[in-house]
């Protein structure tokens, strides 16, 4: 266990209100500002980004684009993300422990994505300094810039292991994996370790937080297992044992990990999921890849996750609302990017392919 255990981590309702009630109230206020179906209907009918800006001004986004001389999908996405980051950082700065550590766990997922982006860029010979500017702002950490100066995967590994908060998700015995395996493998290994650590931390928190977050993290772990299985069909370098090593040790599917690790096509996968109708339904509805690079399965997983997060936000006195709020706002930013791109590319026939929230 790499996290710090704080005394009396499971708070009573009264204690929760004393220590974390103000932060929870702020998030519930933010929740009320998440775009609703009527907001999406309005902006989906826009013909220009200026029209979209006008409609968004009537929501909680307000005049977030007022200082932009020209509009693009990139600008709208970045300003929407800036708003999320500002609100999150304000929550983090006012948080007591153990909420502060819980909020840090939320950022670790974005840090992992940023590190993977830089490692992938270095492996392919791309300019890592340019990639640094494209990193997610919630996943920046002191020392991330040093990754751009690393000259080899070995150097990057040492920087991540020693100088970043992600060191807790690595073991030195995994160095060979870092050097030799694909980015998909490294991503899965990091995410597995992240989910397992976060799960253990939430268990220590206990109470309503554990009840809510265990369901959410179980789902994310199962999504990771199914996605990894499908993405590695026919990969000869990845033996059954290697694949299973990447499966998080949690989730509803944990008892059939051996069977899933042996699957090499969708028919085999569906057969193993017969006793898990919620996941079988998702896999049976899969199709191709859309113009955003998302498969139908990914979209269905995102929709299912959104429902879990809405359920989380409907409850009180737990930390899951902070995680769920970030996830729904992240989805909202992606929706705005999709809609603005459709407007720019004159793809109005596809503009409604965003993931609805409320």
Short mmCIF file of C-alpha atoms in Angstrom, two decimals:
data_model
loop_
_atom_site.label_atom_id
_atom_site.label_comp_id
_atom_site.label_asym_id
_atom_site.label_seq_id
_atom_site.Cartn_x
_atom_site.Cartn_y
_atom_site.Cartn_z
CA UNK A 1 0.00 0.00 0.00
CA UNK A 2 1.55 3.29 -1.08
CA UNK A 3 -1.07 5.77 0.11
CA UNK A 4 -1.09 7.42 3.48
CA UNK A 5 -3.86 6.19 5.78
CA UNK A 6 -5.42 8.99 7.79
CA UNK A 7 -7.09 8.44 11.18
CA UNK A 8 -10.88 8.04 11.13
CA UNK A 9 -11.03 8.03 7.34
CA UNK A 10 -14.66 6.91 7.31
CA UNK A 11 -16.54 10.03 8.33
CA UNK A 12 -19.96 10.23 9.93
CA UNK A 13 -22.48 12.46 8.18
CA UNK A 14 -21.88 15.17 10.79
CA UNK A 15 -18.10 14.88 10.49
CA UNK A 16 -18.37 14.89 6.69
CA UNK A 17 -20.28 18.18 6.77
CA UNK A 18 -17.73 19.73 9.10
CA UNK A 19 -14.67 18.76 7.05
CA UNK A 20 -15.93 18.34 3.48
CA UNK A 21 -19.44 19.78 3.37
CA UNK A 22 -18.41 23.07 1.79
CA UNK A 23 -16.51 21.30 -1.01
CA UNK A 24 -19.42 18.94 -1.62
CA UNK A 25 -21.87 21.85 -1.81
CA UNK A 26 -19.66 23.57 -4.39
CA UNK A 27 -19.64 20.44 -6.57
CA UNK A 28 -23.40 20.07 -6.33
CA UNK A 29 -23.60 23.66 -7.56
CA UNK A 30 -21.26 22.82 -10.44
CA UNK A 31 -23.42 19.77 -11.21
CA UNK A 32 -26.40 22.03 -11.77
CA UNK A 33 -24.39 23.85 -14.43
CA UNK A 34 -23.70 20.75 -16.53
CA UNK A 35 -25.28 21.17 -19.96
CA UNK A 36 -28.76 19.70 -20.32
CA UNK A 37 -30.45 18.14 -23.33
CA UNK A 38 -32.07 21.46 -24.29
CA UNK A 39 -28.64 23.13 -24.28
CA UNK A 40 -27.30 20.48 -26.65
CA UNK A 41 -30.38 20.87 -28.85
CA UNK A 42 -29.71 24.59 -29.11
CA UNK A 43 -26.00 24.40 -29.90
CA UNK A 44 -26.52 21.49 -32.30
CA UNK A 45 -28.74 23.76 -34.40
CA UNK A 46 -26.01 26.39 -34.76
CA UNK A 47 -24.62 27.11 -38.21
CA UNK A 48 -21.46 28.88 -37.03
CA UNK A 49 -19.17 28.85 -34.02
CA UNK A 50 -20.26 32.42 -33.26
CA UNK A 51 -23.81 31.12 -32.91
CA UNK A 52 -22.52 28.37 -30.64
CA UNK A 53 -20.67 30.95 -28.53
CA UNK A 54 -23.88 32.96 -28.18
CA UNK A 55 -25.89 29.96 -26.99
CA UNK A 56 -23.19 28.88 -24.53
CA UNK A 57 -23.18 32.40 -23.07
CA UNK A 58 -26.66 31.65 -21.76
CA UNK A 59 -25.38 28.67 -19.75
CA UNK A 60 -22.97 28.46 -16.83
CA UNK A 61 -20.14 28.82 -19.34
CA UNK A 62 -21.10 32.48 -19.61
CA UNK A 63 -18.59 34.67 -21.44
CA UNK A 64 -15.74 32.15 -21.34
CA UNK A 65 -14.95 32.94 -24.99
CA UNK A 66 -15.18 36.73 -24.79
CA UNK A 67 -11.41 37.29 -25.11
CA UNK A 68 -11.00 35.09 -28.19
CA UNK A 69 -10.43 37.06 -31.38
CA UNK A 70 -11.24 34.07 -33.58
CA UNK A 71 -13.02 30.84 -32.82
CA UNK A 72 -12.07 27.27 -33.63
CA UNK A 73 -12.97 23.90 -32.23
CA UNK A 74 -9.57 23.85 -30.53
CA UNK A 75 -10.16 27.21 -28.84
CA UNK A 76 -13.62 26.24 -27.59
CA UNK A 77 -12.31 22.93 -26.25
CA UNK A 78 -9.30 24.51 -24.54
CA UNK A 79 -11.33 27.27 -22.86
CA UNK A 80 -13.94 24.76 -21.66
CA UNK A 81 -11.14 22.61 -20.27
CA UNK A 82 -9.54 25.65 -18.62
CA UNK A 83 -12.79 26.26 -16.77
CA UNK A 84 -12.85 22.69 -15.47
CA UNK A 85 -9.21 22.87 -14.37
CA UNK A 86 -9.73 26.18 -12.56
CA UNK A 87 -12.71 24.84 -10.67
CA UNK A 88 -10.91 21.60 -9.79
CA UNK A 89 -7.80 23.40 -8.54
CA UNK A 90 -9.94 25.64 -6.35
CA UNK A 91 -11.56 22.55 -4.82
CA UNK A 92 -8.16 20.94 -4.27
CA UNK A 93 -6.67 24.02 -2.61
CA UNK A 94 -9.49 24.13 -0.05
CA UNK A 95 -9.65 20.40 0.67
CA UNK A 96 -8.76 18.78 3.99
CA UNK A 97 -7.28 15.30 4.19
CA UNK A 98 -8.21 12.67 3.17
CA UNK A 99 -10.28 14.46 0.50
CA UNK A 100 -7.13 16.16 -0.79
CA UNK A 101 -5.51 12.77 -1.41
CA UNK A 102 -8.67 11.52 -3.09
CA UNK A 103 -8.56 14.51 -5.45
CA UNK A 104 -4.90 13.75 -6.15
CA UNK A 105 -5.91 10.24 -7.19
CA UNK A 106 -8.22 11.81 -9.79
CA UNK A 107 -5.27 13.67 -11.31
CA UNK A 108 -3.07 10.54 -11.48
CA UNK A 109 -5.19 9.16 -14.32
CA UNK A 110 -4.48 12.27 -16.37
CA UNK A 111 -0.80 12.12 -15.44
CA UNK A 112 -0.63 8.58 -16.79
CA UNK A 113 -2.15 9.71 -20.09
CA UNK A 114 0.35 12.57 -20.34
CA UNK A 115 3.37 10.37 -19.61
CA UNK A 116 2.22 7.82 -22.17
CA UNK A 117 1.82 10.57 -24.75
CA UNK A 118 5.39 11.74 -24.17
CA UNK A 119 6.84 8.22 -24.18
CA UNK A 120 5.01 7.39 -27.39
CA UNK A 121 6.27 10.59 -28.97
CA UNK A 122 9.85 9.87 -27.96
CA UNK A 123 9.66 6.33 -29.34
CA UNK A 124 8.39 7.59 -32.68
CA UNK A 125 10.95 10.39 -32.90
CA UNK A 126 8.47 13.23 -32.47
CA UNK A 127 9.42 16.47 -30.75
CA UNK A 128 8.40 15.85 -27.13
CA UNK A 129 8.45 19.55 -26.26
CA UNK A 130 5.60 20.11 -28.71
CA UNK A 131 3.72 17.21 -27.15
CA UNK A 132 4.17 18.73 -23.69
CA UNK A 133 1.97 21.65 -24.72
CA UNK A 134 -0.73 19.17 -25.74
CA UNK A 135 -0.77 17.40 -22.38
CA UNK A 136 -3.91 17.48 -20.26
CA UNK A 137 -3.60 20.31 -17.72
CA UNK A 138 -5.01 18.18 -14.89
CA UNK A 139 -2.16 15.73 -15.47
CA UNK A 140 0.76 18.15 -15.25
CA UNK A 141 3.21 17.65 -12.38
CA UNK A 142 6.51 19.06 -11.24
CA UNK A 143 9.20 17.37 -13.27
CA UNK A 144 7.11 16.41 -16.29
CA UNK A 145 9.22 18.76 -18.38
CA UNK A 146 12.25 16.57 -17.66
CA UNK A 147 10.66 13.83 -19.74
CA UNK A 148 11.17 15.98 -22.82
CA UNK A 149 14.93 15.95 -22.22
CA UNK A 150 15.17 12.18 -21.76
CA UNK A 151 17.20 10.50 -24.49
CA UNK A 152 16.02 6.91 -24.04
CA UNK A 153 13.16 4.86 -22.59
CA UNK A 154 15.54 4.00 -19.72
CA UNK A 155 15.87 7.68 -18.84
CA UNK A 156 12.12 8.18 -19.06
CA UNK A 157 11.52 5.19 -16.83
CA UNK A 158 13.83 6.53 -14.13
CA UNK A 159 12.20 9.97 -14.27
CA UNK A 160 8.71 8.52 -13.96
CA UNK A 161 9.76 6.11 -11.21
CA UNK A 162 11.72 8.56 -9.08
CA UNK A 163 10.53 12.08 -9.84
CA UNK A 164 6.79 11.80 -10.35
CA UNK A 165 3.70 10.86 -8.33
CA UNK A 166 3.30 7.92 -10.72
CA UNK A 167 6.23 6.07 -9.17
CA UNK A 168 3.78 4.30 -6.86
CA UNK A 169 2.26 2.59 -9.92
CA UNK A 170 5.58 1.15 -11.09
CA UNK A 171 7.80 -1.58 -9.77
CA UNK A 172 11.41 -1.97 -10.80
CA UNK A 173 10.62 -5.51 -11.89
CA UNK A 174 8.39 -3.97 -14.57
CA UNK A 175 11.29 -2.14 -16.22
CA UNK A 176 11.55 -4.81 -18.93
CA UNK A 177 7.90 -4.25 -19.74
CA UNK A 178 8.57 -0.54 -20.07
CA UNK A 179 11.47 -1.09 -22.46
CA UNK A 180 10.22 -3.90 -24.66
CA UNK A 181 6.44 -3.91 -24.91
CA UNK A 182 3.99 -1.84 -26.91
CA UNK A 183 2.36 1.37 -25.70
CA UNK A 184 -0.90 -0.56 -25.34
CA UNK A 185 0.84 -2.90 -22.92
CA UNK A 186 2.42 -0.09 -20.89
CA UNK A 187 -0.86 1.83 -20.78
CA UNK A 188 -2.72 -1.22 -19.54
CA UNK A 189 -0.08 -2.01 -16.92
CA UNK A 190 -0.16 1.52 -15.53
CA UNK A 191 -3.95 1.66 -15.52
CA UNK A 192 -4.18 -1.73 -13.78
CA UNK A 193 -1.88 -0.56 -11.00
CA UNK A 194 -3.72 2.77 -10.76
CA UNK A 195 -7.15 1.15 -10.42
CA UNK A 196 -5.90 -1.29 -7.80
CA UNK A 197 -4.30 1.46 -5.69
CA UNK A 198 -7.33 3.73 -5.99
CA UNK A 199 -9.62 0.83 -5.10
CA UNK A 200 -7.60 0.05 -1.96
CA UNK A 201 -7.61 3.71 -0.95
CA UNK A 202 -11.39 3.95 -1.33
CA UNK A 203 -11.79 0.77 0.72
CA UNK A 204 -9.80 2.43 3.50
CA UNK A 205 -12.06 5.47 3.27
CA UNK A 206 -15.05 3.19 3.76
CA UNK A 207 -18.65 4.26 4.22
CA UNK A 208 -20.64 5.83 1.41
CA UNK A 209 -17.47 6.68 -0.51
CA UNK A 210 -16.48 3.01 -0.68
CA UNK A 211 -20.00 1.96 -1.65
CA UNK A 212 -20.11 4.40 -4.57
CA UNK A 213 -16.50 4.25 -5.74
CA UNK A 214 -16.24 0.45 -5.60
CA UNK A 215 -19.07 0.24 -8.14
CA UNK A 216 -17.47 2.85 -10.38
CA UNK A 217 -13.97 1.36 -10.23
CA UNK A 218 -15.30 -2.18 -10.70
CA UNK A 219 -16.95 -0.96 -13.90
CA UNK A 220 -13.79 0.82 -15.09
CA UNK A 221 -11.72 -2.29 -14.41
CA UNK A 222 -14.14 -4.48 -16.37
CA UNK A 223 -14.16 -1.97 -19.21
CA UNK A 224 -10.35 -2.08 -19.23
CA UNK A 225 -10.35 -5.90 -19.37
CA UNK A 226 -12.83 -6.11 -22.25
CA UNK A 227 -11.17 -3.31 -24.22
CA UNK A 228 -7.69 -4.78 -23.79
CA UNK A 229 -8.90 -8.24 -24.78
CA UNK A 230 -10.44 -6.93 -28.00
CA UNK A 231 -7.45 -4.72 -28.81
CA UNK A 232 -4.99 -7.61 -28.55
CA UNK A 233 -6.67 -10.32 -30.61
CA UNK A 234 -4.00 -12.15 -32.56
CA UNK A 235 -1.03 -10.36 -30.98
CA UNK A 236 1.50 -13.19 -30.89
CA UNK A 237 3.91 -11.29 -28.66
CA UNK A 238 1.24 -11.14 -25.96
CA UNK A 239 0.72 -14.59 -24.50
CA UNK A 240 -2.26 -15.47 -22.33
CA UNK A 241 -0.20 -15.00 -19.17
CA UNK A 242 1.02 -11.58 -20.33
CA UNK A 243 -2.50 -10.46 -21.13
CA UNK A 244 -3.88 -11.61 -17.78
CA UNK A 245 -1.07 -9.76 -16.02
CA UNK A 246 -2.64 -6.54 -17.30
CA UNK A 247 -6.12 -7.21 -15.93
CA UNK A 248 -6.92 -5.24 -12.74
CA UNK A 249 -7.65 -7.50 -9.78
CA UNK A 250 -11.15 -6.13 -9.27
CA UNK A 251 -14.48 -5.94 -11.05
CA UNK A 252 -17.37 -8.29 -11.75
CA UNK A 253 -15.31 -10.21 -14.31
CA UNK A 254 -12.39 -11.01 -12.02
CA UNK A 255 -13.38 -14.70 -11.68
CA UNK A 256 -13.24 -15.28 -15.44
CA UNK A 257 -9.99 -13.44 -16.16
CA UNK A 258 -8.30 -16.72 -17.16
CA UNK A 259 -11.02 -17.39 -19.72
CA UNK A 260 -10.98 -13.84 -21.07
CA UNK A 261 -7.19 -13.88 -21.42
CA UNK A 262 -7.55 -16.82 -23.82
CA UNK A 263 -10.10 -15.13 -26.12
CA UNK A 264 -8.91 -14.39 -29.66
CA UNK A 265 -12.11 -13.19 -31.32
CA UNK A 266 -15.48 -11.64 -30.49
CA UNK A 267 -17.32 -14.96 -30.66
CA UNK A 268 -15.13 -16.39 -27.90
CA UNK A 269 -15.46 -13.20 -25.88
CA UNK A 270 -19.25 -13.20 -26.13
CA UNK A 271 -19.38 -16.82 -25.03
CA UNK A 272 -17.39 -16.01 -21.89
CA UNK A 273 -19.66 -13.03 -21.14
CA UNK A 274 -22.91 -15.04 -21.28
CA UNK A 275 -23.38 -14.75 -17.52
CA UNK A 276 -22.76 -10.99 -17.59
CA UNK A 277 -25.63 -9.60 -19.69
CA UNK A 278 -24.74 -5.96 -19.09
CA UNK A 279 -21.36 -6.48 -20.77
CA UNK A 280 -22.57 -8.99 -23.34
CA UNK A 281 -25.08 -6.44 -24.59
CA UNK A 282 -22.33 -3.86 -25.03
CA UNK A 283 -20.07 -6.22 -26.98
CA UNK A 284 -22.87 -7.60 -29.17
CA UNK A 285 -23.70 -4.09 -30.33
CA UNK A 286 -20.19 -3.29 -31.49
CA UNK A 287 -19.50 -2.06 -34.97
CA UNK A 288 -16.84 -0.09 -36.79
CA UNK A 289 -14.93 3.06 -35.96
CA UNK A 290 -16.52 6.50 -36.35
CA UNK A 291 -14.87 9.67 -37.62
CA UNK A 292 -13.80 10.61 -34.10
CA UNK A 293 -11.84 7.36 -33.90
CA UNK A 294 -14.25 5.83 -31.40
CA UNK A 295 -15.79 2.41 -31.73
CA UNK A 296 -19.42 1.79 -30.93
CA UNK A 297 -18.21 -0.19 -27.92
CA UNK A 298 -16.31 2.81 -26.56
CA UNK A 299 -19.35 5.03 -26.99
CA UNK A 300 -21.56 2.51 -25.22
CA UNK A 301 -19.08 2.20 -22.38
CA UNK A 302 -18.99 5.98 -22.02
CA UNK A 303 -22.79 6.13 -21.90
CA UNK A 304 -22.90 3.41 -19.24
CA UNK A 305 -20.21 5.18 -17.22
CA UNK A 306 -22.12 8.47 -17.48
CA UNK A 307 -25.15 6.81 -15.88
CA UNK A 308 -23.00 5.58 -12.98
CA UNK A 309 -21.66 9.08 -12.48
CA UNK A 310 -25.13 10.61 -12.54
CA UNK A 311 -26.20 8.11 -9.88
CA UNK A 312 -23.14 9.07 -7.85
CA UNK A 313 -23.97 12.78 -8.06
CA UNK A 314 -27.52 12.08 -6.87
CA UNK A 315 -26.16 10.87 -3.51
CA UNK A 316 -24.62 12.81 -0.62
CA UNK A 317 -21.87 12.53 1.97
CA UNK A 318 -19.26 10.75 -0.15
CA UNK A 319 -16.17 11.57 -2.22
CA UNK A 320 -17.42 9.85 -5.35
CA UNK A 321 -19.21 13.04 -6.36
CA UNK A 322 -15.84 14.71 -7.00
CA UNK A 323 -14.69 11.91 -9.30
CA UNK A 324 -18.04 11.75 -11.07
CA UNK A 325 -18.23 15.50 -11.55
CA UNK A 326 -14.79 15.55 -13.20
CA UNK A 327 -15.72 12.62 -15.45
CA UNK A 328 -19.01 14.18 -16.58
CA UNK A 329 -17.38 17.53 -17.20
CA UNK A 330 -14.62 15.81 -19.18
CA UNK A 331 -17.34 14.15 -21.25
CA UNK A 332 -19.03 17.53 -21.70
CA UNK A 333 -15.80 19.05 -23.03
CA UNK A 334 -15.52 16.17 -25.52
CA UNK A 335 -19.12 16.77 -26.58
CA UNK A 336 -18.39 20.44 -27.22
CA UNK A 337 -15.34 19.47 -29.28
CA UNK A 338 -17.42 17.04 -31.36
CA UNK A 339 -20.26 19.50 -31.98
CA UNK A 340 -17.94 22.38 -32.86
CA UNK A 341 -15.99 20.16 -35.27
CA UNK A 342 -19.23 19.07 -36.94
CA UNK A 343 -20.26 22.71 -37.36
CA UNK A 344 -16.87 23.62 -38.84
CA UNK A 345 -16.78 20.61 -41.17
CA UNK A 346 -20.43 21.05 -42.16
CA UNK A 347 -21.25 17.56 -40.90
CA UNK A 348 -24.63 18.42 -39.44
CA UNK A 349 -25.87 14.91 -40.22
CA UNK A 350 -23.48 13.60 -37.55
CA UNK A 351 -23.72 16.38 -35.01
CA UNK A 352 -25.99 14.41 -32.67
CA UNK A 353 -23.45 11.63 -32.14
CA UNK A 354 -22.27 13.08 -28.85
CA UNK A 355 -22.82 11.27 -25.53
CA UNK A 356 -25.84 12.81 -23.75
CA UNK A 357 -25.52 13.46 -20.02
CA UNK A 358 -28.70 15.01 -18.62
#
